[in-house]
PDB file of C-alpha atoms in Angstrom:
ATOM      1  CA  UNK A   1     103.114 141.572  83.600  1.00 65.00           C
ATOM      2  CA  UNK A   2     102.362 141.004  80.128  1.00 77.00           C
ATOM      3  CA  UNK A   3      99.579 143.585  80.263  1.00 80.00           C
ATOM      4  CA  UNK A   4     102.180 145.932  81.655  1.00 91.00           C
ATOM      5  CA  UNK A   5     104.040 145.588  78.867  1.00 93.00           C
ATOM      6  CA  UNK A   6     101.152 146.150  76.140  1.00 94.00           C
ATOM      7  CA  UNK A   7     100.161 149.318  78.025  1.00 95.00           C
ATOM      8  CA  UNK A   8     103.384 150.811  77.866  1.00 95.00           C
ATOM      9  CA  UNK A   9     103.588 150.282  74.230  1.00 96.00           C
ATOM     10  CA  UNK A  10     100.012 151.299  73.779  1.00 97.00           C
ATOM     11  CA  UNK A  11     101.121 154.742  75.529  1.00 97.00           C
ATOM     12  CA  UNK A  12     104.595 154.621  73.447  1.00 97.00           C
ATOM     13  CA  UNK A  13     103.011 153.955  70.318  1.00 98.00           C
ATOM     14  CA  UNK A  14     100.166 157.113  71.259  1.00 98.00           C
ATOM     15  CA  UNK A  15     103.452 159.148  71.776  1.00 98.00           C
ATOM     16  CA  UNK A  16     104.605 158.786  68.651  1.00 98.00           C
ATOM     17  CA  UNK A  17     101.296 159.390  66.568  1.00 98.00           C
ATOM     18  CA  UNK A  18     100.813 162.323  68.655  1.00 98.00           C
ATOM     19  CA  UNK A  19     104.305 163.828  67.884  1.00 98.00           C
ATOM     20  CA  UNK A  20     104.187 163.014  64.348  1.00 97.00           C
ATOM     21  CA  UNK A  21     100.869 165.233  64.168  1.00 98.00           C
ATOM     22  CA  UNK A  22     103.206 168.126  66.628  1.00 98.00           C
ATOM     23  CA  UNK A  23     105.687 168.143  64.256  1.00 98.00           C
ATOM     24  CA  UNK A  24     103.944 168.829  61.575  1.00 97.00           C
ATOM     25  CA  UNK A  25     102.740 172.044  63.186  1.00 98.00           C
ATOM     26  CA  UNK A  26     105.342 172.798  64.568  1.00 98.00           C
ATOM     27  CA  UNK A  27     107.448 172.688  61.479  1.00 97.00           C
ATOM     28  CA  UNK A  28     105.200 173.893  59.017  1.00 97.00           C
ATOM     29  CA  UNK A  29     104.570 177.006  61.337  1.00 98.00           C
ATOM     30  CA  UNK A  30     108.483 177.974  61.598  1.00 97.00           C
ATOM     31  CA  UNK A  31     110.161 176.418  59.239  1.00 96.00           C
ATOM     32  CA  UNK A  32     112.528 174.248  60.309  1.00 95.00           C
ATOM     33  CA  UNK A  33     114.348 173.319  57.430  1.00 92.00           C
ATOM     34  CA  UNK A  34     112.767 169.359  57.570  1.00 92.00           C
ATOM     35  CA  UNK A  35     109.493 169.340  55.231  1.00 91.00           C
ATOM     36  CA  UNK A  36     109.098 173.430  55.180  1.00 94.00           C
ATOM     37  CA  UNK A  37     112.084 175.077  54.656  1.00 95.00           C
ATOM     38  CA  UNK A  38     112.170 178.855  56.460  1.00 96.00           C
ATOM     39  CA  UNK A  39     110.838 180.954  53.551  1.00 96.00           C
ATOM     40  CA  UNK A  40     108.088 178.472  53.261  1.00 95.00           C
ATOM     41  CA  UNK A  41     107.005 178.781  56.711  1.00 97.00           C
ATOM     42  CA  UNK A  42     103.151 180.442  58.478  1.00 97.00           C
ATOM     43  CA  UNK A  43     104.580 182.562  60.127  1.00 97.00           C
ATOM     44  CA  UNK A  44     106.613 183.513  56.896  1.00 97.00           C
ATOM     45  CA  UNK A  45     103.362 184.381  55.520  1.00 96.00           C
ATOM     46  CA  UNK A  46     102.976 181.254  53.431  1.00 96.00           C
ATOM     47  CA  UNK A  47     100.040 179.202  53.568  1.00 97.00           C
ATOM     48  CA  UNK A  48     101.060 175.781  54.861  1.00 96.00           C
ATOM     49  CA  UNK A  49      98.455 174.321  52.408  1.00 96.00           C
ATOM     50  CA  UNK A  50      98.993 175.668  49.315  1.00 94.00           C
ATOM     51  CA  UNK A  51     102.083 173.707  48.097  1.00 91.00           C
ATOM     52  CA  UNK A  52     100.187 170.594  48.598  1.00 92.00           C
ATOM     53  CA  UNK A  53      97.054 171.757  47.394  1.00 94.00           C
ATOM     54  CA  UNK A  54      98.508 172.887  44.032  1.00 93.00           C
ATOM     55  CA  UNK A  55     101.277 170.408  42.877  1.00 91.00           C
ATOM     56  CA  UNK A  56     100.911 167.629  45.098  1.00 89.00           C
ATOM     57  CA  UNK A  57      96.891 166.497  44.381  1.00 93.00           C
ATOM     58  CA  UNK A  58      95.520 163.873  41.982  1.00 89.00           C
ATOM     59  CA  UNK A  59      93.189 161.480  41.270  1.00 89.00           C
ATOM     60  CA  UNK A  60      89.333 162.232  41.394  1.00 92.00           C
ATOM     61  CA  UNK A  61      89.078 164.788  43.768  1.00 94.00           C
ATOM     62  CA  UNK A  62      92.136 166.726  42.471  1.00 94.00           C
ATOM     63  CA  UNK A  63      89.668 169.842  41.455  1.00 95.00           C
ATOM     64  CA  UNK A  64      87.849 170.012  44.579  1.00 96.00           C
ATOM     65  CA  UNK A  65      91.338 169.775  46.529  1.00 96.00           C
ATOM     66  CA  UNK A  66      93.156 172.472  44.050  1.00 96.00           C
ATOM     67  CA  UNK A  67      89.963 175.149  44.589  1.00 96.00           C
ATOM     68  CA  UNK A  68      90.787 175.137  48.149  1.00 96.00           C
ATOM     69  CA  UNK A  69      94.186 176.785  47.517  1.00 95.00           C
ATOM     70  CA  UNK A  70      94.278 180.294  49.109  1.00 92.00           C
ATOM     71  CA  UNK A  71      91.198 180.287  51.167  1.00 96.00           C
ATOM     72  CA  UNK A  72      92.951 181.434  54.771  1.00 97.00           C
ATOM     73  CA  UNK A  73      89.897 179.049  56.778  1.00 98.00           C
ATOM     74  CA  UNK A  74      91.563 175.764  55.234  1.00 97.00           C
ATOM     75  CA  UNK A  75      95.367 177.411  56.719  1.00 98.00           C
ATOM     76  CA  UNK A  76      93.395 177.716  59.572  1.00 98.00           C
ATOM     77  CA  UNK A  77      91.850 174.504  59.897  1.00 98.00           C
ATOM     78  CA  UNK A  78      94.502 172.464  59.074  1.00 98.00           C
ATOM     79  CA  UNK A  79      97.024 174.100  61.611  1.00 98.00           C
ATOM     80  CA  UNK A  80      94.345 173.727  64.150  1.00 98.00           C
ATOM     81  CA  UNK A  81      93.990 170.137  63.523  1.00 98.00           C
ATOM     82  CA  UNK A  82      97.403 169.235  63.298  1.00 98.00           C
ATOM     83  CA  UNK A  83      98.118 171.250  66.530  1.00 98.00           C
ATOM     84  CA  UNK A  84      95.234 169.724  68.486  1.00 98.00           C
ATOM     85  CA  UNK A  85      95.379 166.354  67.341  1.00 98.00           C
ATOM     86  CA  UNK A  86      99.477 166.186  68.348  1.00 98.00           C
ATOM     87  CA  UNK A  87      98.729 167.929  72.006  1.00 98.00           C
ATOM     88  CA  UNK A  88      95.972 165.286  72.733  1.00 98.00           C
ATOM     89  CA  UNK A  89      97.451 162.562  71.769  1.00 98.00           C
ATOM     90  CA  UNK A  90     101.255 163.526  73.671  1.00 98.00           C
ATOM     91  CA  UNK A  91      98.891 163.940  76.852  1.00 98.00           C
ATOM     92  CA  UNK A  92      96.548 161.818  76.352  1.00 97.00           C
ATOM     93  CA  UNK A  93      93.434 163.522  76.951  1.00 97.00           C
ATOM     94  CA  UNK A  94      90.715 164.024  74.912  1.00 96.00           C
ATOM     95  CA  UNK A  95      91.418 161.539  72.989  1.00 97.00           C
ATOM     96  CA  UNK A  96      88.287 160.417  71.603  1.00 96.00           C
ATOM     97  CA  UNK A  97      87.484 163.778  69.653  1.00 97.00           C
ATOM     98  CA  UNK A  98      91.484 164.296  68.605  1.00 98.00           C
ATOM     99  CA  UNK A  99      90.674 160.092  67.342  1.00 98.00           C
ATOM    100  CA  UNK A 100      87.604 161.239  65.557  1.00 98.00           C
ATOM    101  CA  UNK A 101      89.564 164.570  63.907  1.00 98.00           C
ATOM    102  CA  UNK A 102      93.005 162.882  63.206  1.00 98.00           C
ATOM    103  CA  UNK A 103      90.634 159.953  61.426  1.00 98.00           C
ATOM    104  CA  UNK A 104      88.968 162.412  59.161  1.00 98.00           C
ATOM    105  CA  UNK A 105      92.145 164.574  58.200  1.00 98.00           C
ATOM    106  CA  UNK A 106      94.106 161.092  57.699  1.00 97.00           C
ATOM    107  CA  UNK A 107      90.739 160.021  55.369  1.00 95.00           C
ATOM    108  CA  UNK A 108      91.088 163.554  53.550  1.00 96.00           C
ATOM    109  CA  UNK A 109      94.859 163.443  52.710  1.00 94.00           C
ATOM    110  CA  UNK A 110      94.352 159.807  51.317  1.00 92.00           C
ATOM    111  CA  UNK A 111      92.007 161.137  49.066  1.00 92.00           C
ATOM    112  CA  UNK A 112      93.929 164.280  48.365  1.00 93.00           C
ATOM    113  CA  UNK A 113      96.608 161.095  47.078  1.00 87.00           C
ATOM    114  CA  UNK A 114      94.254 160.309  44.198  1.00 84.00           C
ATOM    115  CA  UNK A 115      92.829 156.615  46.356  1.00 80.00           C
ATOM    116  CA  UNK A 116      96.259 155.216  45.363  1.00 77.00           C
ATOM    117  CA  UNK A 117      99.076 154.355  47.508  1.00 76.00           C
ATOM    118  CA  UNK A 118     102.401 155.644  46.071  1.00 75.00           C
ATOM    119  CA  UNK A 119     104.803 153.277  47.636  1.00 77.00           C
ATOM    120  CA  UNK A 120     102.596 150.014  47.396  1.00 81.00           C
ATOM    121  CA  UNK A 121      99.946 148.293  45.191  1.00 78.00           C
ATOM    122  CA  UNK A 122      97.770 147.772  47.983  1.00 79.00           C
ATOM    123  CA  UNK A 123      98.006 150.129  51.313  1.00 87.00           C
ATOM    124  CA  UNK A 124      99.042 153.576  52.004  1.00 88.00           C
ATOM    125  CA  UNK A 125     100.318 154.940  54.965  1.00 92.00           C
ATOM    126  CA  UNK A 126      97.420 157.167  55.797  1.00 92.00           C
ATOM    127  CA  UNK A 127      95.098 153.990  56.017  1.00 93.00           C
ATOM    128  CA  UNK A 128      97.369 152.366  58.242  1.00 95.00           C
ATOM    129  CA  UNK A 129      97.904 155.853  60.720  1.00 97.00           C
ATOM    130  CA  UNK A 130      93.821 155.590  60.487  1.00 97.00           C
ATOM    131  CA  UNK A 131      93.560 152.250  61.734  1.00 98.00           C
ATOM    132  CA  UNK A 132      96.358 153.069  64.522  1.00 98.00           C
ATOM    133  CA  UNK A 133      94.432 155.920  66.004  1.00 98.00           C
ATOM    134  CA  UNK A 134      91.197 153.437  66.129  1.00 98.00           C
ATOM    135  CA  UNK A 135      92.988 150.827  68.111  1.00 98.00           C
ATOM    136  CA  UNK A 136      94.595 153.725  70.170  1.00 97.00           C
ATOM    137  CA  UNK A 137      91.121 155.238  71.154  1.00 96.00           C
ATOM    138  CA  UNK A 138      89.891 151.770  71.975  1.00 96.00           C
ATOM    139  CA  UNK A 139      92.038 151.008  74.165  1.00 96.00           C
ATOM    140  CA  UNK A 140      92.084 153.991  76.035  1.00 94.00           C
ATOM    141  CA  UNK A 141      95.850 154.446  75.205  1.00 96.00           C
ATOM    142  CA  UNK A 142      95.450 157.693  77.395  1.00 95.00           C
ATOM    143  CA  UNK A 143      95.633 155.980  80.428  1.00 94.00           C
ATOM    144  CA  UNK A 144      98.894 154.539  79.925  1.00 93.00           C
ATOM    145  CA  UNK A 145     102.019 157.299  80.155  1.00 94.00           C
ATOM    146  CA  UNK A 146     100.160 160.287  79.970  1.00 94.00           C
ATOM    147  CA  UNK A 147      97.770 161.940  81.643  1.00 96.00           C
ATOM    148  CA  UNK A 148      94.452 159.901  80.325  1.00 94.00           C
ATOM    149  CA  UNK A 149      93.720 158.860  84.014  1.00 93.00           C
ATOM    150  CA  UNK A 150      93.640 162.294  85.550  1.00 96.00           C
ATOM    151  CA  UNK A 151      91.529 163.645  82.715  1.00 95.00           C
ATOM    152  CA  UNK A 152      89.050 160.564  82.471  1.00 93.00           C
ATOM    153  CA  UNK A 153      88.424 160.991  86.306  1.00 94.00           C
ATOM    154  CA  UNK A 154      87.894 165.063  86.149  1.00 95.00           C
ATOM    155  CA  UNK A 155      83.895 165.770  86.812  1.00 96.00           C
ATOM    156  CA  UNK A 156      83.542 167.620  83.212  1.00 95.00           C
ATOM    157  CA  UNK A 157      84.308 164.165  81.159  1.00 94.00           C
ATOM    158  CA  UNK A 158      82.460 162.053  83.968  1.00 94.00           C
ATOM    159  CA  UNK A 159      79.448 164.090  83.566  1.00 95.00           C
ATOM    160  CA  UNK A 160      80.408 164.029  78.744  1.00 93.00           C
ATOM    161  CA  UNK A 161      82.300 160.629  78.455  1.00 88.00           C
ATOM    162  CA  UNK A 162      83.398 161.623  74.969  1.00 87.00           C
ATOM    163  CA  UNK A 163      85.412 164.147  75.612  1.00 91.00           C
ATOM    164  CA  UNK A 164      87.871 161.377  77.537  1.00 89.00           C
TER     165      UNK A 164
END
């Protein structure tokens, strides 16, 4: 029973860090008037990096981040990974590689903060979304309220495990 109730909010919790990624997209693409308002929006024509990239950078790597305004591939890259990250984890499948991804872009925007947390001495929130995504792939998270079981048993990720 008690496992149960640790796999349902191991599958709850990979809900939520998959629709915070889906949001993201989502909003950022049309502008829903949360973090992108709709003149601000992709499909406005707007890159949904450049805000970020311009005024909202520091520390160290603040030049490296700021060159990377206006080059369309970053846009690109970004949407792509916020979009793919937030549909694997909602389903649960492929996990591992939308783990891997969401760890890296997670690591990037924490650096893109200067290496200082803004709301705490010690810990930002990226760290901590880094650390949940580990323990999520671990635990093969997928399994539990989406549709990890299906996809782990399909002959394509029997015959390349990391792809589950």
């Amino acid at each position: 029973m008690e496992q149960n109730k640790t796999q349902y909010v191991l599958g709850l919790l990979r809900l939520i860090m998959g629709w915070i990624f889906l949001w993201a997209f989502i909003d950022k693409l049309f502008g829903l008037g949360f973090a992108t308002t709709p003149d601000k929006a992709w499909l406005a024509g707007v890159s949904p990096t450049a805000g970020f990239l311009q005024f909202g950078v520091h520390g160290p790597f603040a030049g490296f981040y700021q060159s990377l305004v206006g080059i369309p591939l970053v846009d690109w890259l970004f949407m792509l990974g916020l979009l793919f990250i937030g549909l694997a984890f909602v389903s649960g499948i492929f996990m591992r590689l939308a783990g891997f991804f969401g760890v890296v872009m997670l690591f990037l925007m924490y650096t893109a903060n200067g290496l200082s947390p803004t709301n705490n001495p010690f810990i930002d929130d990226h760290i901590v979304y880094i650390f949940v995504m580990i323990i999520l792939v671990l635990t093969n998270s997928g399994q539990y309220l989406g549709l990890g079981n299906w996809w782990a048993n399909t002959s394509f990720v029997q015959k390349y495990k990391f792809f589950k």
